[in-house]
Amino acid sequence: MVINPQAFIDVIPFLIDGLWITLYITIFGVAIGCVIGTLFGLMSISRFRIVRFIAVTYVEVVRGTPLLAQIFFIHLGIPALIGHTFDPYITGVAIIGINSGAYIAEIVRGGVNSIDKGQMEAGRSLGLNSRQTMRYIIWPQALKVMIPPFGNQFVISLKDTSLLSSIAVAELMYSGRQYMTITFSAFETMFMVCIFYLIITIPASLLLRYLEGRIDKS
């Protein structure tokens, strides 16, 4: 095999287009996941058994099935059932949101449960009801605990978008594969795809470590 140095340069415009789509899907997908995860995370610690059951079922189903299976189920299975197809990009955002939401739900549950139960009693002694105690006392403390795993989940979801190439979402991996089929520059293309992922994930990891350090100091 002969390495073509020019291919490392030529592939960059293709990958930049895919990079923006990757970031778009990740940011909006994780944002949706935060909403879903917060809701189901709080449901999982509810005093009502049926509410806890719904939350636990959602988390276990999503975490217990491969992401690729979820992609095909939502993109192919559900449309076959209802007779309506979805835009692949909307599907991609929804899948990342639903998948990350299950893991974020566990982050929220663990964060809230990590706060000493005496904090709730302290809130009651100050005349706050359960909702006010959660909002003003428990949640601010739990949020500090949750920030590092939130960051980890963002990085994981970003890398998971590569599986969306299986349904022709033109993200980073798909863009690389398309260029590779045209030029047959497999080594050069996949090398640059890895570099582009590192360009995103390394700064995100460094920011995460910085935030962890600030949290530890506070």
Short mmCIF file of C-alpha atoms in Angstrom, two decimals:
data_model
loop_
_atom_site.label_atom_id
_atom_site.label_comp_id
_atom_site.label_asym_id
_atom_site.label_seq_id
_atom_site.Cartn_x
_atom_site.Cartn_y
_atom_site.Cartn_z
CA MET A 1 0.00 0.00 0.00
CA VAL A 2 1.23 3.47 -0.92
CA ILE A 3 0.17 6.35 1.28
CA ASN A 4 -1.07 9.40 -0.59
CA PRO A 5 -0.13 12.52 1.44
CA GLN A 6 -2.43 14.73 -0.63
CA ALA A 7 -5.43 12.64 0.44
CA PHE A 8 -4.94 13.80 4.03
CA ILE A 9 -5.56 17.36 2.81
CA ASP A 10 -8.23 16.68 0.22
CA VAL A 11 -10.54 14.93 2.66
CA ILE A 12 -10.66 17.85 5.10
CA PRO A 13 -13.49 19.83 3.38
CA PHE A 14 -15.66 16.69 3.36
CA LEU A 15 -15.01 16.09 7.04
CA ILE A 16 -15.66 19.70 8.04
CA ASP A 17 -19.18 19.45 6.62
CA GLY A 18 -19.71 16.23 8.55
CA LEU A 19 -18.23 17.76 11.69
CA TRP A 20 -20.86 20.50 11.82
CA ILE A 21 -23.64 17.95 11.48
CA THR A 22 -22.06 15.81 14.21
CA LEU A 23 -21.94 18.80 16.57
CA TYR A 24 -25.49 19.84 15.64
CA ILE A 25 -26.93 16.40 16.37
CA THR A 26 -24.89 16.00 19.56
CA ILE A 27 -25.77 19.40 21.03
CA PHE A 28 -29.47 19.25 20.29
CA GLY A 29 -29.69 15.54 21.09
CA VAL A 30 -27.99 15.89 24.48
CA ALA A 31 -30.10 18.97 25.25
CA ILE A 32 -33.21 16.87 24.70
CA GLY A 33 -31.58 14.09 26.70
CA CYS A 34 -31.05 16.47 29.62
CA VAL A 35 -34.76 17.31 29.68
CA ILE A 36 -35.78 13.65 29.41
CA GLY A 37 -33.12 12.51 31.85
CA THR A 38 -33.99 15.12 34.47
CA LEU A 39 -37.67 14.19 34.25
CA PHE A 40 -37.13 10.45 34.49
CA GLY A 41 -34.35 10.83 37.03
CA LEU A 42 -36.70 12.67 39.38
CA MET A 43 -39.46 10.17 38.59
CA SER A 44 -37.13 7.34 39.65
CA ILE A 45 -36.94 8.77 43.19
CA SER A 46 -40.66 9.52 43.42
CA ARG A 47 -42.60 8.17 46.38
CA PHE A 48 -45.20 6.76 43.97
CA ARG A 49 -44.40 3.20 42.89
CA ILE A 50 -46.02 3.43 39.45
CA VAL A 51 -44.00 6.57 38.65
CA ARG A 52 -40.78 4.85 39.71
CA PHE A 53 -41.74 1.79 37.65
CA ILE A 54 -42.21 3.87 34.48
CA ALA A 55 -38.83 5.58 34.99
CA VAL A 56 -36.97 2.35 35.73
CA THR A 57 -38.56 0.62 32.73
CA TYR A 58 -37.47 3.39 30.38
CA VAL A 59 -33.92 3.40 31.72
CA GLU A 60 -33.51 -0.37 31.65
CA VAL A 61 -34.97 -0.76 28.14
CA VAL A 62 -32.73 1.92 26.65
CA ARG A 63 -29.59 0.89 28.52
CA GLY A 64 -30.26 -2.80 27.88
CA THR A 65 -30.50 -2.57 24.08
CA PRO A 66 -27.72 -1.68 21.61
CA LEU A 67 -27.79 1.83 20.23
CA LEU A 68 -27.62 0.49 16.68
CA ALA A 69 -30.77 -1.56 17.31
CA GLN A 70 -32.49 1.56 18.65
CA ILE A 71 -31.47 3.48 15.52
CA PHE A 72 -33.00 0.92 13.17
CA PHE A 73 -36.08 0.50 15.36
CA ILE A 74 -36.86 4.21 15.34
CA HIS A 75 -35.81 4.86 11.75
CA LEU A 76 -37.23 1.71 10.15
CA GLY A 77 -39.44 -0.13 12.63
CA ILE A 78 -41.72 2.68 13.78
CA PRO A 79 -42.23 4.12 10.24
CA ALA A 80 -43.18 0.63 9.03
CA LEU A 81 -45.79 0.46 11.80
CA ILE A 82 -47.34 3.90 11.34
CA GLY A 83 -46.78 4.24 7.60
CA HIS A 84 -44.82 7.48 7.84
CA THR A 85 -41.09 8.05 7.42
CA PHE A 86 -38.99 10.56 9.34
CA ASP A 87 -36.17 12.80 8.21
CA PRO A 88 -32.88 11.03 9.10
CA TYR A 89 -31.52 14.12 10.83
CA ILE A 90 -34.60 14.50 13.02
CA THR A 91 -34.35 10.79 13.73
CA GLY A 92 -30.69 11.21 14.67
CA VAL A 93 -31.40 14.01 17.15
CA ALA A 94 -34.29 12.02 18.64
CA ILE A 95 -32.20 8.87 19.02
CA ILE A 96 -29.33 10.67 20.73
CA GLY A 97 -31.85 12.42 22.97
CA ILE A 98 -33.67 9.23 23.96
CA ASN A 99 -30.47 7.24 24.44
CA SER A 100 -28.56 9.87 26.40
CA GLY A 101 -31.70 10.62 28.41
CA ALA A 102 -31.62 7.16 29.99
CA TYR A 103 -28.03 7.60 31.16
CA ILE A 104 -28.66 11.17 32.31
CA ALA A 105 -31.64 9.89 34.30
CA GLU A 106 -29.26 7.66 36.24
CA ILE A 107 -26.88 10.58 36.71
CA VAL A 108 -29.70 12.69 38.14
CA ARG A 109 -30.93 9.89 40.38
CA GLY A 110 -27.43 9.22 41.68
CA GLY A 111 -26.73 12.92 42.17
CA VAL A 112 -29.86 13.54 44.21
CA ASN A 113 -29.41 10.37 46.25
CA SER A 114 -25.82 11.35 47.05
CA ILE A 115 -27.05 14.30 49.11
CA ASP A 116 -27.46 13.50 52.78
CA LYS A 117 -31.09 12.94 53.75
CA GLY A 118 -30.57 15.34 56.60
CA GLN A 119 -30.59 18.16 54.05
CA MET A 120 -34.27 17.52 53.43
CA GLU A 121 -34.97 17.65 57.15
CA ALA A 122 -32.96 20.88 57.37
CA GLY A 123 -35.16 22.39 54.68
CA ARG A 124 -38.28 21.36 56.51
CA SER A 125 -36.98 22.93 59.69
CA LEU A 126 -36.60 26.20 57.79
CA GLY A 127 -40.25 26.10 56.82
CA LEU A 128 -39.75 24.92 53.23
CA ASN A 129 -41.99 22.34 51.64
CA SER A 130 -40.60 19.33 49.72
CA ARG A 131 -40.56 21.12 46.36
CA GLN A 132 -38.85 24.20 47.76
CA THR A 133 -36.30 22.10 49.62
CA MET A 134 -35.48 20.21 46.43
CA ARG A 135 -35.18 23.44 44.44
CA TYR A 136 -33.16 25.56 46.85
CA ILE A 137 -31.16 23.04 48.90
CA ILE A 138 -30.93 19.58 47.33
CA TRP A 139 -30.74 20.42 43.63
CA PRO A 140 -27.87 22.98 43.80
CA GLN A 141 -25.72 20.51 45.73
CA ALA A 142 -26.64 17.58 43.49
CA LEU A 143 -25.86 19.59 40.36
CA LYS A 144 -22.22 19.90 41.42
CA VAL A 145 -22.03 16.13 41.70
CA MET A 146 -23.71 15.64 38.33
CA ILE A 147 -21.60 17.99 36.19
CA PRO A 148 -18.63 15.61 35.62
CA PRO A 149 -20.76 12.64 34.50
CA PHE A 150 -22.85 15.03 32.38
CA GLY A 151 -19.66 15.96 30.56
CA ASN A 152 -18.70 12.32 30.10
CA GLN A 153 -22.12 11.58 28.64
CA PHE A 154 -21.75 14.44 26.16
CA VAL A 155 -18.48 12.97 24.88
CA ILE A 156 -20.01 9.48 24.69
CA SER A 157 -23.03 10.78 22.77
CA LEU A 158 -20.76 12.67 20.40
CA LYS A 159 -18.93 9.46 19.52
CA ASP A 160 -22.21 7.56 19.30
CA THR A 161 -23.32 9.79 16.42
CA SER A 162 -20.93 7.78 14.22
CA LEU A 163 -23.52 4.98 14.23
CA LEU A 164 -25.98 7.30 12.52
CA SER A 165 -23.99 6.80 9.32
CA SER A 166 -25.92 3.51 9.06
CA ILE A 167 -29.07 5.49 8.18
CA ALA A 168 -27.29 7.92 5.84
CA VAL A 169 -26.99 10.84 8.25
CA ALA A 170 -24.10 12.81 6.75
CA GLU A 171 -22.17 13.23 9.98
CA LEU A 172 -18.42 12.88 10.36
CA MET A 173 -18.15 9.13 9.85
CA TYR A 174 -20.56 9.08 6.92
CA SER A 175 -18.70 11.92 5.20
CA GLY A 176 -15.45 10.01 5.58
CA ARG A 177 -16.96 6.83 4.19
CA GLN A 178 -18.37 8.69 1.20
CA TYR A 179 -14.98 10.19 0.40
CA MET A 180 -13.33 6.82 0.87
CA THR A 181 -15.62 5.11 -1.66
CA ILE A 182 -14.79 7.80 -4.23
CA THR A 183 -11.01 7.88 -3.78
CA PHE A 184 -10.29 4.44 -2.25
CA SER A 185 -8.04 6.25 0.24
CA ALA A 186 -9.10 4.16 3.21
CA PHE A 187 -6.09 4.68 5.46
CA GLU A 188 -5.80 8.43 4.88
CA THR A 189 -9.54 9.02 5.25
CA MET A 190 -10.09 7.01 8.42
CA PHE A 191 -6.92 8.48 9.93
CA MET A 192 -8.32 11.99 9.42
CA VAL A 193 -11.74 10.95 10.73
CA CYS A 194 -10.05 9.83 13.96
CA ILE A 195 -8.12 13.12 14.10
CA PHE A 196 -11.35 15.10 13.74
CA TYR A 197 -12.99 13.17 16.57
CA LEU A 198 -9.95 13.85 18.75
CA ILE A 199 -10.14 17.55 17.88
CA ILE A 200 -13.60 17.58 19.46
CA THR A 201 -13.24 15.14 22.32
CA ILE A 202 -9.87 16.20 23.73
CA PRO A 203 -10.91 19.85 24.39
CA ALA A 204 -14.19 18.57 25.83
CA SER A 205 -12.29 16.23 28.16
CA LEU A 206 -9.90 18.99 29.22
CA LEU A 207 -12.84 21.30 29.95
CA LEU A 208 -14.43 18.52 31.96
CA ARG A 209 -11.28 18.07 34.06
CA TYR A 210 -11.13 21.83 34.61
CA LEU A 211 -14.72 21.89 35.83
CA GLU A 212 -14.06 18.91 38.11
CA GLY A 213 -11.12 20.78 39.62
CA ARG A 214 -13.21 23.88 40.20
CA ILE A 215 -15.96 21.82 41.79
CA ASP A 216 -13.50 20.04 44.09
CA LYS A 217 -12.08 23.39 45.21
CA SER A 218 -15.54 24.80 45.87
#
